[in-house]
Short mmCIF file of C-alpha atoms in Angstrom, two decimals:
data_model
loop_
_atom_site.label_atom_id
_atom_site.label_comp_id
_atom_site.label_asym_id
_atom_site.label_seq_id
_atom_site.Cartn_x
_atom_site.Cartn_y
_atom_site.Cartn_z
CA MET N 1 71.66 76.90 134.51
CA ALA N 2 69.58 73.35 134.08
CA ASN N 3 70.40 71.52 131.16
CA ALA N 4 73.08 73.77 129.93
CA HIS N 5 76.38 72.56 128.33
CA ARG N 6 75.20 69.16 126.92
CA LEU N 7 77.53 69.34 124.21
CA THR N 8 81.10 68.23 124.12
CA ARG N 9 83.80 69.31 121.49
CA LEU N 10 83.92 65.84 120.16
CA GLN N 11 80.41 65.69 119.58
CA ALA N 12 80.62 69.00 117.67
CA GLU N 13 83.11 67.61 115.22
CA ARG N 14 81.65 64.18 114.71
CA PHE N 15 77.87 64.56 114.30
CA LYS N 16 77.10 63.48 110.79
CA PRO N 17 75.57 65.72 108.22
CA PRO N 18 71.73 64.62 107.91
CA ALA N 19 70.85 62.87 104.70
CA ASP N 20 67.14 63.70 104.40
CA LYS N 21 66.80 67.23 105.36
CA LYS N 22 68.85 70.57 104.83
CA GLN N 23 70.15 70.62 108.55
CA GLU N 24 70.02 69.01 111.87
CA ARG N 25 70.25 71.06 115.11
CA TYR N 26 71.64 69.98 118.27
CA ALA N 27 71.03 71.91 121.76
CA ASP N 28 73.77 72.66 124.17
CA GLY N 29 71.12 74.44 126.53
CA GLY N 30 70.70 77.94 127.36
CA GLY N 31 69.25 78.69 123.77
CA LEU N 32 72.55 77.74 122.25
CA TYR N 33 72.34 75.16 119.19
CA LEU N 34 74.76 73.86 116.69
CA ASN N 35 73.58 73.61 113.26
CA VAL N 36 75.09 70.68 111.17
CA HIS N 37 74.05 71.42 107.39
CA THR N 38 73.85 68.80 104.66
CA GLY N 39 77.16 69.55 103.11
CA GLY N 40 78.88 69.07 106.35
CA SER N 41 79.33 72.87 107.54
CA ARG N 42 78.40 73.86 111.09
CA SER N 43 77.29 76.92 112.79
CA TRP N 44 76.19 78.36 115.86
CA VAL N 45 72.75 79.81 116.57
CA PHE N 46 71.02 81.41 119.64
CA ARG N 47 67.32 80.77 119.97
CA TYR N 48 65.30 83.26 122.21
CA MET N 49 61.69 84.44 122.40
CA ARG N 50 60.57 87.84 121.72
CA HIS N 51 56.82 89.08 122.16
CA GLY N 52 55.75 85.36 121.86
CA ILE N 53 57.74 84.49 118.82
CA ALA N 54 60.77 82.39 118.30
CA ARG N 55 64.03 84.30 117.00
CA TRP N 56 67.14 82.75 115.84
CA MET N 57 70.30 84.57 115.95
CA GLY N 58 73.73 83.18 114.27
CA LEU N 59 76.86 83.47 116.16
CA GLY N 60 79.27 82.20 113.80
CA PRO N 61 80.59 78.89 112.19
CA TYR N 62 82.28 76.20 113.90
CA PRO N 63 85.09 75.72 114.27
CA ASP N 64 86.32 79.18 113.96
CA VAL N 65 83.86 79.92 116.58
CA SER N 66 84.60 77.38 119.29
CA LEU N 67 82.23 75.68 121.58
CA ALA N 68 83.52 77.77 124.70
CA GLU N 69 83.39 80.83 122.44
CA ALA N 70 79.64 80.15 121.42
CA ARG N 71 78.84 79.51 125.06
CA GLU N 72 80.17 82.88 125.78
CA ARG N 73 78.31 84.55 123.03
CA ALA N 74 75.21 83.06 124.31
CA ALA N 75 75.57 84.28 127.65
CA GLU N 76 75.99 87.75 126.39
CA GLN N 77 72.70 87.52 124.55
CA ARG N 78 70.89 86.09 127.57
CA LYS N 79 72.18 89.33 129.69
CA LEU N 80 70.70 91.54 127.16
CA ILE N 81 67.51 89.80 127.09
CA ARG N 82 67.29 90.03 131.10
CA ALA N 83 68.06 93.62 130.48
CA GLY N 84 64.91 94.18 128.36
CA ILE N 85 66.87 94.29 125.11
CA ASP N 86 66.29 92.34 121.90
CA PRO N 87 69.73 90.96 120.80
CA LEU N 88 69.01 91.22 117.07
CA GLY N 89 67.64 94.58 117.37
CA GLU N 90 70.71 95.66 119.10
CA LYS N 91 73.04 93.88 116.36
CA LYS N 92 70.87 95.79 113.73
CA ILE N 93 71.79 98.98 115.70
CA VAL N 94 75.32 98.13 116.06
CA THR N 95 75.86 97.32 112.35
CA ALA N 96 73.95 100.48 111.13
CA LYS N 97 76.37 102.50 113.34
CA ALA N 98 79.39 100.74 111.97
CA LYS N 99 78.22 101.20 108.37
CA ALA N 100 77.53 105.01 109.24
CA GLU N 101 81.39 105.22 110.66
CA SER N 102 82.49 103.33 107.51
CA ALA N 103 80.65 105.84 105.17
CA LYS N 104 82.10 108.83 107.18
CA ALA N 105 85.71 107.28 106.99
CA VAL N 106 87.89 109.40 104.72
CA THR N 107 90.43 107.18 102.52
CA PHE N 108 94.00 108.03 101.69
CA ASP N 109 93.08 107.65 97.94
CA TRP N 110 90.23 110.16 98.39
CA CYS N 111 92.73 112.70 100.10
CA ALA N 112 95.06 112.07 97.32
CA GLU N 113 92.76 113.07 94.68
CA GLN N 114 91.81 115.92 96.34
CA TYR N 115 95.19 117.28 97.04
CA ILE N 116 96.24 116.69 93.53
CA THR N 117 93.04 118.64 92.30
CA ALA N 118 93.70 121.16 94.30
CA HIS N 119 97.47 121.92 93.57
CA ALA N 120 97.62 120.64 89.95
CA PRO N 121 96.65 124.33 88.35
CA SER N 122 99.74 125.62 89.91
CA TRP N 123 102.19 122.99 88.78
CA LYS N 124 104.29 123.52 85.79
CA ASN N 125 103.58 121.05 83.07
CA LYS N 126 100.46 120.11 84.86
CA ASP N 127 99.55 117.23 82.71
CA THR N 128 102.53 115.37 82.99
CA THR N 129 103.18 116.02 86.75
CA THR N 130 99.55 115.14 87.58
CA ARG N 131 99.81 111.68 85.80
CA GLN N 132 103.45 111.15 87.48
CA TRP N 133 101.89 111.83 90.93
CA ARG N 134 98.93 109.47 90.03
CA ASN N 135 100.93 106.64 88.73
CA GLY N 136 103.47 106.63 91.65
CA LEU N 137 100.76 106.67 94.34
CA LYS N 138 98.74 103.97 92.27
CA ASN N 139 101.85 101.67 91.92
CA TYR N 140 103.53 102.13 95.23
CA VAL N 141 101.11 103.51 98.05
CA ALA N 142 97.75 102.84 97.10
CA PRO N 143 98.14 98.90 97.47
CA VAL N 144 99.17 99.44 101.28
CA ILE N 145 97.10 102.61 102.46
CA GLY N 146 94.78 103.62 99.58
CA THR N 147 91.67 102.60 101.07
CA MET N 148 92.66 102.79 104.63
CA ASP N 149 90.87 105.64 106.69
CA VAL N 150 93.63 108.40 106.66
CA ALA N 151 93.08 109.04 110.35
CA LEU N 152 94.44 105.49 111.11
CA ILE N 153 97.61 105.64 109.22
CA GLU N 154 100.79 105.12 111.06
CA THR N 155 104.43 105.09 110.73
CA GLY N 156 104.52 101.26 110.10
CA HIS N 157 102.34 101.80 107.23
CA ILE N 158 104.95 104.27 105.67
CA ILE N 159 107.73 101.67 106.34
CA LYS N 160 105.88 99.24 104.66
CA ILE N 161 105.53 101.40 101.50
CA LEU N 162 109.03 102.29 101.47
CA GLU N 163 110.98 99.07 102.53
CA PRO N 164 110.58 97.28 99.38
CA ILE N 165 112.05 99.92 97.08
CA TRP N 166 114.18 101.67 99.52
CA HIS N 167 117.53 100.46 98.26
CA THR N 168 116.68 99.39 94.74
CA LYS N 169 114.39 102.74 93.82
CA GLY N 170 115.81 105.13 96.39
CA ALA N 171 114.74 108.24 94.33
CA THR N 172 111.22 106.92 93.58
CA ALA N 173 111.10 106.03 97.46
CA ASN N 174 111.81 109.49 98.38
CA ILE N 175 109.37 110.98 96.00
CA GLN N 176 106.51 108.86 97.32
CA LEU N 177 107.67 109.72 100.92
CA ASN N 178 107.30 113.36 99.84
CA HIS N 179 104.07 112.82 98.14
CA ILE N 180 102.38 110.81 101.02
CA GLY N 181 103.75 113.64 103.54
CA SER N 182 102.18 116.24 101.87
CA ILE N 183 98.51 114.44 101.21
CA LEU N 184 98.57 113.58 105.05
CA ASP N 185 99.39 117.50 105.90
CA TRP N 186 96.46 118.29 103.69
CA ALA N 187 94.15 115.70 105.73
CA THR N 188 95.34 117.08 108.91
CA VAL N 189 94.57 120.87 108.02
CA HIS N 190 91.27 119.67 106.71
CA LYS N 191 90.46 117.95 109.96
CA HIS N 192 90.41 114.49 108.61
CA ARG N 193 93.58 113.19 110.98
CA THR N 194 95.37 114.49 113.93
CA GLY N 195 98.48 114.28 115.32
CA GLU N 196 102.08 114.24 113.74
CA ASN N 197 102.70 113.37 110.27
CA PRO N 198 104.04 109.78 110.34
CA ALA N 199 105.69 110.20 106.89
CA ARG N 200 108.16 113.11 107.94
CA TRP N 201 111.65 112.26 107.40
CA LYS N 202 113.59 114.62 110.03
CA GLY N 203 113.95 112.73 113.36
CA HIS N 204 111.43 110.11 112.30
CA VAL N 205 111.47 108.07 109.49
CA GLU N 206 115.27 108.71 108.79
CA MET N 207 115.66 106.78 112.19
CA LEU N 208 114.05 103.75 110.82
CA LEU N 209 115.73 103.47 107.39
CA PRO N 210 119.20 104.08 106.13
CA ALA N 211 120.10 107.47 104.24
CA ARG N 212 119.55 106.96 100.84
CA GLY N 213 123.30 107.85 100.29
CA LYS N 214 124.22 104.58 102.14
CA ALA N 215 122.87 102.32 99.71
CA ALA N 216 125.17 100.74 97.07
CA THR N 217 125.11 102.21 93.84
CA LYS N 218 125.06 100.43 90.57
CA HIS N 219 127.66 100.52 88.15
CA HIS N 220 126.69 101.72 84.80
CA PRO N 221 129.11 100.79 81.83
CA ALA N 222 130.52 103.83 80.54
CA LEU N 223 132.35 105.00 77.25
CA PRO N 224 135.86 106.49 77.82
CA TYR N 225 135.74 110.18 77.32
CA GLY N 226 138.59 109.77 74.82
CA GLN N 227 136.52 108.07 72.51
CA MET N 228 133.49 110.55 72.97
CA ALA N 229 134.19 112.53 69.81
CA GLU N 230 134.26 109.62 67.44
CA PHE N 231 131.13 108.32 69.03
CA MET N 232 129.02 111.49 68.53
CA GLY N 233 130.27 111.90 65.06
CA GLU N 234 128.48 108.34 64.39
CA LEU N 235 125.44 109.58 66.31
CA ARG N 236 125.19 112.75 64.46
CA ALA N 237 125.37 111.03 61.03
CA ARG N 238 122.28 108.87 62.18
CA GLU N 239 118.88 110.36 61.54
CA GLY N 240 115.77 110.28 63.63
CA ILE N 241 114.27 111.28 66.93
CA THR N 242 115.90 108.53 68.86
CA ALA N 243 119.56 109.61 67.61
CA ARG N 244 118.87 113.42 68.60
CA ALA N 245 117.44 112.45 72.08
CA ILE N 246 120.63 110.39 72.83
CA GLU N 247 122.56 113.34 71.77
CA PHE N 248 120.92 115.87 73.81
CA ALA N 249 121.15 113.46 76.63
CA ILE N 250 124.90 113.29 76.45
CA LEU N 251 125.35 117.17 75.78
CA THR N 252 123.15 117.87 79.18
CA ALA N 253 124.52 114.90 81.14
CA ALA N 254 120.67 114.28 81.86
CA ARG N 255 118.92 110.93 83.07
CA SER N 256 117.15 108.90 80.17
CA ASN N 257 113.76 109.48 81.82
CA GLU N 258 114.41 113.13 82.06
CA ILE N 259 115.01 113.16 78.38
CA ARG N 260 112.11 111.07 77.48
CA GLY N 261 109.25 113.00 79.62
CA MET N 262 111.00 116.45 78.34
CA THR N 263 108.38 119.01 76.89
CA TRP N 264 108.49 122.24 75.14
CA ASP N 265 107.00 124.15 78.03
CA GLU N 266 110.02 123.15 80.02
CA ILE N 267 112.68 125.26 77.88
CA ASP N 268 113.36 128.86 78.16
CA GLU N 269 114.75 129.53 74.88
CA GLU N 270 115.60 133.09 75.57
CA ALA N 271 117.57 132.26 78.69
CA GLY N 272 119.02 129.20 77.11
CA VAL N 273 117.66 126.99 79.88
CA TRP N 274 115.87 123.70 80.51
CA ILE N 275 114.02 123.49 83.72
CA ILE N 276 113.09 119.97 84.96
CA PRO N 277 110.15 119.92 87.35
CA ALA N 278 110.75 118.49 90.72
CA ALA N 279 108.36 115.69 89.92
CA ARG N 280 110.45 114.34 87.27
CA MET N 281 113.88 114.81 89.13
CA LYS N 282 115.46 111.55 91.35
CA ALA N 283 116.18 114.13 93.89
CA ALA N 284 112.64 115.75 93.71
CA ASN N 285 113.64 119.34 93.30
CA ASP N 286 113.61 121.60 90.45
CA HIS N 287 116.75 121.54 88.16
CA ARG N 288 118.02 124.05 85.68
CA ALA N 289 120.17 122.84 82.99
CA PRO N 290 122.04 125.31 80.87
CA LEU N 291 122.11 124.55 77.35
CA SER N 292 125.19 124.77 75.25
CA ALA N 293 124.83 126.04 71.60
CA ASP N 294 125.23 122.54 70.26
CA ALA N 295 122.16 121.44 72.66
CA LEU N 296 120.24 124.33 71.26
CA ARG N 297 121.03 123.31 67.97
CA VAL N 298 119.33 119.77 68.35
CA LEU N 299 116.26 121.60 69.87
CA ALA N 300 116.06 123.79 67.03
CA ASP N 301 116.27 120.67 64.52
CA MET N 302 113.41 118.77 66.68
CA LYS N 303 111.13 122.11 66.45
CA GLU N 304 111.16 122.12 62.91
CA ALA N 305 109.21 118.51 63.11
CA LYS N 306 107.28 119.44 66.22
CA THR N 307 104.04 117.72 66.38
CA ASP N 308 103.39 117.38 70.10
CA ASN N 309 104.33 119.07 73.60
CA LEU N 310 107.12 116.30 73.87
CA VAL N 311 110.39 117.35 72.48
CA PHE N 312 111.34 113.60 71.58
CA PRO N 313 108.03 111.91 71.20
CA GLY N 314 107.65 108.27 70.68
CA ALA N 315 105.20 106.26 69.04
CA ARG N 316 101.68 107.91 68.83
CA CYS N 317 103.10 110.94 70.45
CA LYS N 318 103.74 109.22 73.87
CA PRO N 319 107.08 109.32 75.73
CA MET N 320 109.57 106.62 73.90
CA ALA N 321 110.42 103.55 75.95
CA SER N 322 113.75 103.61 77.35
CA SER N 323 114.38 100.49 75.35
CA THR N 324 114.17 102.60 72.36
CA LEU N 325 117.27 104.27 73.55
CA VAL N 326 119.12 101.18 74.33
CA ASN N 327 118.14 99.49 70.81
CA ILE N 328 120.11 102.39 69.17
CA LEU N 329 123.30 101.84 71.00
CA LYS N 330 122.95 98.42 70.36
CA GLN N 331 122.22 98.61 66.38
CA THR N 332 125.51 101.21 66.69
CA ASN N 333 127.65 98.51 68.27
CA ASP N 334 126.07 95.82 65.73
CA GLU N 335 127.17 97.90 62.80
CA ARG N 336 130.57 98.65 64.19
CA ILE N 337 131.03 94.81 64.57
CA GLU N 338 129.91 94.56 60.77
CA ARG N 339 132.79 97.10 59.66
CA SER N 340 135.23 95.12 61.84
CA LEU N 341 135.25 97.79 64.30
CA PRO N 342 135.35 97.52 68.11
CA ALA N 343 131.75 98.04 70.01
CA TRP N 344 131.52 100.86 72.38
CA ARG N 345 132.58 99.39 75.60
CA ASP N 346 133.36 100.25 79.23
CA ALA N 347 137.06 100.35 79.43
CA LYS N 348 137.19 98.79 82.79
CA THR N 349 134.54 95.89 82.74
CA GLY N 350 134.39 95.40 78.82
CA GLU N 351 130.50 95.71 78.96
CA THR N 352 128.84 97.45 76.37
CA ILE N 353 127.99 100.92 77.14
CA THR N 354 124.54 101.96 78.77
CA MET N 355 122.66 105.36 78.56
CA HIS N 356 123.20 106.11 82.20
CA GLY N 357 126.76 105.60 81.63
CA PHE N 358 127.40 108.72 79.79
CA ARG N 359 126.73 110.73 83.07
CA SER N 360 129.89 108.97 84.24
CA THR N 361 131.74 109.62 80.90
CA PHE N 362 130.94 113.30 81.64
CA ARG N 363 131.80 113.16 85.20
CA ASP N 364 135.22 111.54 84.41
CA TRP N 365 135.85 114.17 81.79
CA ALA N 366 135.31 117.02 84.03
CA ALA N 367 137.50 115.44 86.97
CA ASP N 368 140.38 114.46 84.61
CA LEU N 369 140.58 116.88 81.98
CA THR N 370 139.10 120.28 83.68
CA ASP N 371 139.60 122.45 86.56
CA TYR N 372 135.88 122.82 87.32
CA PRO N 373 135.17 121.98 90.84
CA ASN N 374 133.70 118.89 91.91
CA GLU N 375 130.55 120.47 93.22
CA MET N 376 129.80 121.94 89.97
CA ALA N 377 130.07 118.69 88.21
CA GLU N 378 127.80 117.36 90.97
CA MET N 379 125.26 120.08 90.22
CA ALA N 380 125.14 119.34 86.47
CA LEU N 381 124.47 115.78 87.30
CA ALA N 382 121.73 116.89 89.68
CA HIS N 383 123.12 114.96 92.31
CA THR N 384 122.15 115.47 96.04
CA VAL N 385 124.65 117.05 98.34
CA ASP N 386 125.87 114.71 101.09
CA SER N 387 127.54 117.27 103.23
CA ALA N 388 124.71 118.94 105.29
CA VAL N 389 127.37 121.73 105.90
CA GLU N 390 128.09 122.21 102.26
CA ALA N 391 124.40 122.24 101.44
CA SER N 392 123.45 124.91 103.92
CA TYR N 393 126.01 127.27 102.55
CA ARG N 394 125.15 126.63 99.02
CA ARG N 395 122.84 129.18 98.02
CA GLY N 396 122.49 129.19 94.36
CA ASP N 397 122.99 126.55 91.48
CA MET N 398 126.10 128.29 89.61
CA LEU N 399 124.16 128.35 86.50
CA GLN N 400 126.52 130.76 84.49
CA LYS N 401 129.40 128.82 85.42
CA ARG N 402 128.12 125.42 84.46
CA ARG N 403 127.03 127.07 81.44
CA ALA N 404 130.60 127.34 80.58
CA MET N 405 131.26 123.91 81.83
CA MET N 406 128.68 122.37 79.43
CA GLN N 407 129.89 124.32 76.53
CA ASP N 408 133.33 123.10 77.01
CA TRP N 409 131.80 119.54 77.16
CA ALA N 410 129.89 119.96 73.93
CA ASP N 411 133.12 121.42 72.40
CA TYR N 412 134.93 118.14 73.58
CA CYS N 413 132.27 115.85 72.27
CA ALA N 414 132.45 117.55 68.94
CA GLY N 415 136.24 117.11 68.67
CA ARG N 416 136.92 121.06 68.84
CA CYS N 417 139.05 120.73 71.87
CA THR N 418 140.91 118.07 73.72
CA ALA N 419 140.78 119.22 77.19
#
């Protein structure tokens, strides 16, 4: 092409910005020009004639679009012109199609909301479970795939969500994996995506991430079980909702978050059972906790002052913060030190006790002082069964046998028995 390729890369870089007008235009030939603007920025434009009128089409900024790339883009436009196609008109058509396709795209966030709306009415403790679904997705899932077209979500995106929390928040990671899988299944059934579910665990994600049981577990300072009766005596002398929450947590061997989120509609008073929904459980399965007479007494005390669906409400009838429970333990130790008594500490590490440590205290008591099977104590703690064989043969949850164990534990905590 005559008079083509007039510019060099060095010229494109060194053309000085114009001082007396908004821009200066330098021709490369074949309708390609480099615009140099007053502020120093540079961009490529393509000039062509349409029905006797000059038209200018942007081809991108320099140096993001190099001289060679600009020439290729200009050549593509000349090819369209020879075919009788208006380059700017074609660009508008392509842009309009892209916008239309974007408008048709169904995002993961939208599918998640549709799934929650459809299933929430069947969830026990609907409001709490719905809030937990939405908060989990917002905090861990949406930043990675929330605005993505659900049809484009692949295994790599799932791993990107899970890897940062797999070792540090294993239960949370498992719950989010289950939630993602359910939402993607919903999207597939509703024709928003095709193919296998990238969030499936068996034979897929399990091959890319280590099983949660392989991750190192954190030691939680625990009270020696021999001191439990004395501790419970001091705790029961305390008034207030927080002290009752700690007492109930010890009697049921429950986790702090399970206690803080506990609602009255989870209690079957007639059967003496607390049913914790899967959404609030570490293993993401419903858990039935048999209630001892002592645990039922705590509930009776709380029911007299009931003001909300939460059994142990915090400020403004919201779930109490985990720090609220920790502060009571700290106050108890501070008061003992003032009375020249030893603080409550872990016998091995010397660290002051924690809420989670009471679960270890229960487990040590069951192993050292009782004949209850290990699997029964593990069930009481709602631990996941590691053995696939054992899990396959276990059909029930040994509720009635566990009821006897939890009453023995309550008797031990009250000092009514020593073994």
